[in-house]
GROMACS .gro file of C-alpha atoms in nm:
model
  276
    1UNK     CA    1  -2.706  -5.229  -4.299
    2UNK     CA    2  -2.568  -5.211  -4.665
    3UNK     CA    3  -2.789  -5.101  -4.948
    4UNK     CA    4  -2.614  -5.144  -5.291
    5UNK     CA    5  -2.748  -4.923  -5.613
    6UNK     CA    6  -2.744  -5.212  -5.882
    7UNK     CA    7  -2.973  -5.525  -5.644
    8UNK     CA    8  -3.191  -5.141  -5.526
    9UNK     CA    9  -3.263  -5.345  -5.212
   10UNK     CA   10  -3.170  -5.297  -4.828
   11UNK     CA   11  -3.040  -5.532  -4.562
   12UNK     CA   12  -3.118  -5.523  -4.250
   13UNK     CA   13  -3.030  -5.848  -4.039
   14UNK     CA   14  -3.038  -6.079  -4.291
   15UNK     CA   15  -3.416  -5.965  -4.429
   16UNK     CA   16  -3.400  -5.842  -4.801
   17UNK     CA   17  -3.638  -5.564  -4.750
   18UNK     CA   18  -3.780  -5.299  -5.121
   19UNK     CA   19  -3.652  -4.955  -4.929
   20UNK     CA   20  -3.546  -4.722  -5.204
   21UNK     CA   21  -3.166  -4.568  -5.219
   22UNK     CA   22  -3.167  -4.177  -5.138
   23UNK     CA   23  -2.994  -4.217  -5.529
   24UNK     CA   24  -3.118  -4.349  -5.856
   25UNK     CA   25  -2.844  -4.517  -6.024
   26UNK     CA   26  -2.948  -4.199  -6.344
   27UNK     CA   27  -2.877  -3.932  -6.099
   28UNK     CA   28  -2.555  -4.073  -5.952
   29UNK     CA   29  -2.438  -4.156  -6.309
   30UNK     CA   30  -2.520  -3.789  -6.471
   31UNK     CA   31  -2.370  -3.651  -6.215
   32UNK     CA   32  -2.058  -3.828  -6.246
   33UNK     CA   33  -2.013  -3.836  -6.593
   34UNK     CA   34  -1.858  -3.907  -6.819
   35UNK     CA   35  -1.602  -4.072  -6.597
   36UNK     CA   36  -1.698  -4.450  -6.386
   37UNK     CA   37  -1.820  -4.434  -6.019
   38UNK     CA   38  -1.825  -4.583  -5.708
   39UNK     CA   39  -1.972  -4.446  -5.443
   40UNK     CA   40  -1.999  -4.599  -5.108
   41UNK     CA   41  -2.218  -4.333  -4.822
   42UNK     CA   42  -2.265  -4.477  -4.455
   43UNK     CA   43  -2.501  -4.317  -4.257
   44UNK     CA   44  -2.418  -4.374  -3.873
   45UNK     CA   45  -2.630  -4.435  -3.647
   46UNK     CA   46  -2.635  -4.415  -3.244
   47UNK     CA   47  -2.444  -4.824  -3.285
   48UNK     CA   48  -2.191  -4.915  -3.575
   49UNK     CA   49  -2.552  -5.229  -3.556
   50UNK     CA   50  -2.770  -4.942  -3.665
   51UNK     CA   51  -2.506  -4.762  -4.009
   52UNK     CA   52  -2.653  -4.791  -4.309
   53UNK     CA   53  -2.442  -4.831  -4.602
   54UNK     CA   54  -2.518  -4.778  -4.958
   55UNK     CA   55  -2.359  -4.803  -5.266
   56UNK     CA   56  -2.354  -4.719  -5.644
   57UNK     CA   57  -2.114  -4.873  -5.859
   58UNK     CA   58  -2.139  -5.188  -5.916
   59UNK     CA   59  -1.788  -5.365  -6.040
   60UNK     CA   60  -1.614  -4.992  -5.976
   61UNK     CA   61  -1.700  -5.077  -5.643
   62UNK     CA   62  -1.548  -5.448  -5.638
   63UNK     CA   63  -1.135  -5.326  -5.701
   64UNK     CA   64  -0.891  -5.216  -5.422
   65UNK     CA   65  -0.728  -4.952  -5.578
   66UNK     CA   66  -0.366  -4.739  -5.478
   67UNK     CA   67  -0.524  -4.481  -5.212
   68UNK     CA   68  -0.345  -4.192  -5.330
   69UNK     CA   69  -0.359  -3.895  -5.078
   70UNK     CA   70  -0.632  -4.053  -4.942
   71UNK     CA   71  -0.384  -4.230  -4.734
   72UNK     CA   72  -0.308  -3.872  -4.623
   73UNK     CA   73  -0.507  -3.903  -4.364
   74UNK     CA   74  -0.382  -4.239  -4.147
   75UNK     CA   75  -0.072  -4.016  -4.307
   76UNK     CA   76  -0.055  -3.790  -4.063
   77UNK     CA   77  -0.212  -3.979  -3.788
   78UNK     CA   78   0.102  -4.174  -3.784
   79UNK     CA   79   0.363  -3.923  -3.802
   80UNK     CA   80   0.176  -3.784  -3.544
   81UNK     CA   81   0.128  -4.053  -3.258
   82UNK     CA   82   0.457  -4.210  -3.406
   83UNK     CA   83   0.637  -3.836  -3.240
   84UNK     CA   84   0.830  -3.797  -3.592
   85UNK     CA   85   0.656  -3.402  -3.606
   86UNK     CA   86   0.630  -3.268  -3.285
   87UNK     CA   87   0.264  -3.133  -3.347
   88UNK     CA   88   0.068  -2.968  -3.672
   89UNK     CA   89   0.256  -2.726  -3.672
   90UNK     CA   90   0.597  -2.803  -3.666
   91UNK     CA   91   0.783  -2.693  -4.017
   92UNK     CA   92   0.902  -2.864  -4.272
   93UNK     CA   93   1.200  -2.663  -4.539
   94UNK     CA   94   1.138  -2.674  -4.857
   95UNK     CA   95   1.397  -2.813  -5.028
   96UNK     CA   96   1.435  -2.553  -5.289
   97UNK     CA   97   1.355  -2.788  -5.588
   98UNK     CA   98   1.050  -2.699  -5.793
   99UNK     CA   99   0.771  -2.889  -5.809
  100UNK     CA  100   0.420  -2.868  -6.073
  101UNK     CA  101   0.223  -2.764  -5.724
  102UNK     CA  102   0.335  -2.410  -5.681
  103UNK     CA  103   0.224  -2.441  -5.341
  104UNK     CA  104   0.429  -2.713  -5.285
  105UNK     CA  105   0.754  -2.471  -5.379
  106UNK     CA  106   0.741  -2.381  -4.980
  107UNK     CA  107   0.842  -2.479  -4.596
  108UNK     CA  108   0.526  -2.638  -4.474
  109UNK     CA  109   0.379  -2.773  -4.158
  110UNK     CA  110   0.101  -3.057  -4.121
  111UNK     CA  111  -0.214  -2.806  -4.085
  112UNK     CA  112  -0.082  -2.639  -4.396
  113UNK     CA  113   0.053  -3.042  -4.635
  114UNK     CA  114  -0.296  -3.175  -4.563
  115UNK     CA  115  -0.476  -2.923  -4.739
  116UNK     CA  116  -0.235  -2.844  -5.009
  117UNK     CA  117  -0.165  -3.228  -5.020
  118UNK     CA  118   0.200  -3.156  -5.004
  119UNK     CA  119   0.395  -3.465  -5.161
  120UNK     CA  120   0.710  -3.406  -5.075
  121UNK     CA  121   0.652  -3.328  -4.672
  122UNK     CA  122   0.521  -3.678  -4.642
  123UNK     CA  123   0.804  -3.838  -4.870
  124UNK     CA  124   1.017  -3.657  -4.575
  125UNK     CA  125   0.704  -3.793  -4.301
  126UNK     CA  126   0.801  -4.173  -4.423
  127UNK     CA  127   1.179  -4.126  -4.404
  128UNK     CA  128   1.183  -4.022  -4.081
  129UNK     CA  129   0.951  -4.318  -3.939
  130UNK     CA  130   1.151  -4.586  -4.126
  131UNK     CA  131   0.977  -4.940  -4.279
  132UNK     CA  132   0.952  -5.158  -3.969
  133UNK     CA  133   0.756  -4.844  -3.775
  134UNK     CA  134   0.568  -4.801  -4.097
  135UNK     CA  135   0.403  -5.150  -4.177
  136UNK     CA  136   0.343  -5.174  -3.793
  137UNK     CA  137   0.142  -4.858  -3.844
  138UNK     CA  138  -0.060  -5.002  -4.123
  139UNK     CA  139  -0.065  -5.327  -3.951
  140UNK     CA  140  -0.183  -5.160  -3.651
  141UNK     CA  141  -0.480  -4.974  -3.870
  142UNK     CA  142  -0.559  -5.293  -4.061
  143UNK     CA  143  -0.554  -5.006  -4.385
  144UNK     CA  144  -0.644  -5.215  -4.682
  145UNK     CA  145  -0.397  -5.470  -4.776
  146UNK     CA  146  -0.108  -5.290  -4.533
  147UNK     CA  147   0.185  -5.341  -4.840
  148UNK     CA  148   0.430  -5.100  -4.851
  149UNK     CA  149   0.702  -5.303  -5.070
  150UNK     CA  150   0.683  -5.082  -5.328
  151UNK     CA  151   0.857  -4.842  -5.164
  152UNK     CA  152   0.902  -4.690  -4.886
  153UNK     CA  153   0.864  -4.309  -4.957
  154UNK     CA  154   0.559  -4.381  -5.244
  155UNK     CA  155   0.403  -4.704  -5.176
  156UNK     CA  156   0.030  -4.482  -5.121
  157UNK     CA  157   0.060  -4.362  -5.472
  158UNK     CA  158  -0.014  -4.592  -5.778
  159UNK     CA  159   0.213  -4.804  -5.604
  160UNK     CA  160   0.177  -5.095  -5.359
  161UNK     CA  161  -0.066  -4.980  -5.120
  162UNK     CA  162  -0.411  -5.021  -5.263
  163UNK     CA  163  -0.782  -5.001  -5.080
  164UNK     CA  164  -1.169  -5.046  -5.193
  165UNK     CA  165  -1.483  -4.726  -5.115
  166UNK     CA  166  -1.605  -4.962  -4.854
  167UNK     CA  167  -1.269  -5.013  -4.685
  168UNK     CA  168  -1.188  -4.617  -4.703
  169UNK     CA  169  -1.541  -4.609  -4.550
  170UNK     CA  170  -1.464  -4.872  -4.192
  171UNK     CA  171  -1.151  -4.608  -4.144
  172UNK     CA  172  -1.332  -4.302  -4.191
  173UNK     CA  173  -1.621  -4.444  -4.005
  174UNK     CA  174  -1.358  -4.505  -3.673
  175UNK     CA  175  -1.203  -4.176  -3.742
  176UNK     CA  176  -1.553  -4.026  -3.711
  177UNK     CA  177  -1.626  -4.197  -3.411
  178UNK     CA  178  -1.258  -4.215  -3.262
  179UNK     CA  179  -1.249  -4.564  -3.295
  180UNK     CA  180  -0.867  -4.554  -3.387
  181UNK     CA  181  -0.619  -4.719  -3.218
  182UNK     CA  182  -0.483  -4.416  -3.070
  183UNK     CA  183  -0.568  -4.155  -2.860
  184UNK     CA  184  -0.896  -3.948  -2.956
  185UNK     CA  185  -0.696  -3.575  -2.909
  186UNK     CA  186  -0.512  -3.725  -3.195
  187UNK     CA  187  -0.762  -3.814  -3.404
  188UNK     CA  188  -0.954  -3.493  -3.334
  189UNK     CA  189  -0.619  -3.312  -3.448
  190UNK     CA  190  -0.639  -3.491  -3.759
  191UNK     CA  191  -1.041  -3.439  -3.799
  192UNK     CA  192  -0.949  -3.118  -3.746
  193UNK     CA  193  -0.714  -3.055  -4.050
  194UNK     CA  194  -0.993  -3.229  -4.282
  195UNK     CA  195  -1.249  -2.938  -4.196
  196UNK     CA  196  -1.294  -2.824  -4.632
  197UNK     CA  197  -1.669  -2.622  -4.554
  198UNK     CA  198  -1.858  -2.498  -4.235
  199UNK     CA  199  -2.198  -2.453  -4.307
  200UNK     CA  200  -2.474  -2.239  -3.975
  201UNK     CA  201  -2.537  -2.637  -3.974
  202UNK     CA  202  -2.284  -2.871  -4.090
  203UNK     CA  203  -1.924  -2.947  -4.125
  204UNK     CA  204  -1.749  -3.114  -4.437
  205UNK     CA  205  -1.439  -3.238  -4.345
  206UNK     CA  206  -1.293  -3.438  -4.641
  207UNK     CA  207  -0.951  -3.518  -4.859
  208UNK     CA  208  -0.867  -3.573  -5.254
  209UNK     CA  209  -0.624  -3.792  -5.372
  210UNK     CA  210  -0.574  -3.816  -5.770
  211UNK     CA  211  -0.336  -4.085  -5.958
  212UNK     CA  212  -0.265  -4.240  -6.270
  213UNK     CA  213  -0.344  -4.593  -6.287
  214UNK     CA  214  -0.245  -4.634  -6.679
  215UNK     CA  215  -0.135  -4.386  -6.990
  216UNK     CA  216  -0.421  -4.268  -7.031
  217UNK     CA  217  -0.652  -4.334  -6.719
  218UNK     CA  218  -0.723  -4.108  -6.462
  219UNK     CA  219  -0.825  -4.180  -6.119
  220UNK     CA  220  -0.945  -3.927  -5.887
  221UNK     CA  221  -1.094  -3.960  -5.535
  222UNK     CA  222  -1.267  -3.751  -5.276
  223UNK     CA  223  -1.350  -3.903  -4.886
  224UNK     CA  224  -1.458  -3.789  -4.586
  225UNK     CA  225  -1.747  -3.762  -4.407
  226UNK     CA  226  -1.990  -3.489  -4.254
  227UNK     CA  227  -2.153  -3.405  -3.912
  228UNK     CA  228  -2.433  -3.162  -3.935
  229UNK     CA  229  -2.612  -2.973  -3.626
  230UNK     CA  230  -2.864  -3.271  -3.549
  231UNK     CA  231  -2.575  -3.467  -3.437
  232UNK     CA  232  -2.606  -3.744  -3.700
  233UNK     CA  233  -2.319  -3.848  -3.947
  234UNK     CA  234  -2.292  -3.928  -4.284
  235UNK     CA  235  -1.968  -4.129  -4.380
  236UNK     CA  236  -1.839  -4.131  -4.740
  237UNK     CA  237  -1.611  -4.257  -5.083
  238UNK     CA  238  -1.639  -4.140  -5.404
  239UNK     CA  239  -1.377  -4.265  -5.666
  240UNK     CA  240  -1.382  -4.148  -6.060
  241UNK     CA  241  -1.159  -4.372  -6.315
  242UNK     CA  242  -1.157  -4.236  -6.653
  243UNK     CA  243  -0.966  -4.020  -6.894
  244UNK     CA  244  -0.913  -3.635  -6.882
  245UNK     CA  245  -1.105  -3.467  -6.527
  246UNK     CA  246  -1.113  -3.848  -6.319
  247UNK     CA  247  -0.918  -3.683  -6.067
  248UNK     CA  248  -0.884  -3.560  -5.687
  249UNK     CA  249  -1.050  -3.176  -5.716
  250UNK     CA  250  -1.311  -3.298  -5.950
  251UNK     CA  251  -1.380  -3.618  -5.690
  252UNK     CA  252  -1.470  -3.402  -5.479
  253UNK     CA  253  -1.699  -3.129  -5.658
  254UNK     CA  254  -1.882  -3.400  -5.801
  255UNK     CA  255  -1.943  -3.631  -5.399
  256UNK     CA  256  -2.026  -3.208  -5.315
  257UNK     CA  257  -2.293  -3.258  -5.587
  258UNK     CA  258  -2.431  -3.631  -5.483
  259UNK     CA  259  -2.438  -3.531  -5.082
  260UNK     CA  260  -2.648  -3.211  -5.190
  261UNK     CA  261  -2.870  -3.442  -5.437
  262UNK     CA  262  -2.911  -3.720  -5.185
  263UNK     CA  263  -3.011  -3.467  -4.958
  264UNK     CA  264  -2.708  -3.523  -4.717
  265UNK     CA  265  -2.588  -3.124  -4.778
  266UNK     CA  266  -2.728  -2.806  -4.816
  267UNK     CA  267  -2.702  -2.677  -5.166
  268UNK     CA  268  -2.504  -2.379  -5.066
  269UNK     CA  269  -2.209  -2.245  -5.238
  270UNK     CA  270  -1.911  -2.530  -5.286
  271UNK     CA  271  -1.595  -2.506  -5.099
  272UNK     CA  272  -1.310  -2.431  -5.339
  273UNK     CA  273  -1.159  -2.758  -5.445
  274UNK     CA  274  -0.747  -2.747  -5.329
  275UNK     CA  275  -0.454  -2.946  -5.502
  276UNK     CA  276  -0.465  -3.267  -5.562
   0.00000   0.00000   0.00000
């Protein structure tokens, strides 16, 4: 089932009904201003046939763009399943080069590289993997357009790899359900690395991404899913396009506000935004 914001209609098994969305256009625009948003939210049902997908953003949602650091989610699965790192605690030493994010300038393992979005860490794991095995895993996951041609160690950052918000939600839905083509315990390990907030009645998992698609233009992603104590799950992908401020941590703040406004998430103190 798919609900598009601009049409205001719900598609259920090919029959169109006038079921209203949880969020209005005005609410989404207000909570993401002054940026251009695309938001896709999927309420998971007991089976995929029962899922309800809602989208806001019109033409912005039709574009396939760079996933930026949200690709670190599948990248973590690939690195662990291929054995290029033994587990989430294998340390890769820092090379001593000072980078713009202070948190990057030290040794890291996967459990710290994910929340700090450590770019060089994933460059190392990509090089260890090599182009052929990386392509095999992209094909296996059917992730985005599966194109790594712009360079092995940065194709996910304003490079050749492209993905839509709907594709992001499809991928995360499979991960939340442990339906990706990897062992379920491995998928659970990666999911546990994505926890950004725990409450009495919910767990919020997510990953930011930031890019610079053109001079003077920024892109910010926040993607993830919400697990609630009633055993319901809500998957989401927010992308902001615009000028100053349209980057990953801001997308994280805005996505949380939208989940609260839509009634999916309790309105409690927000989690701290992380790097990138």
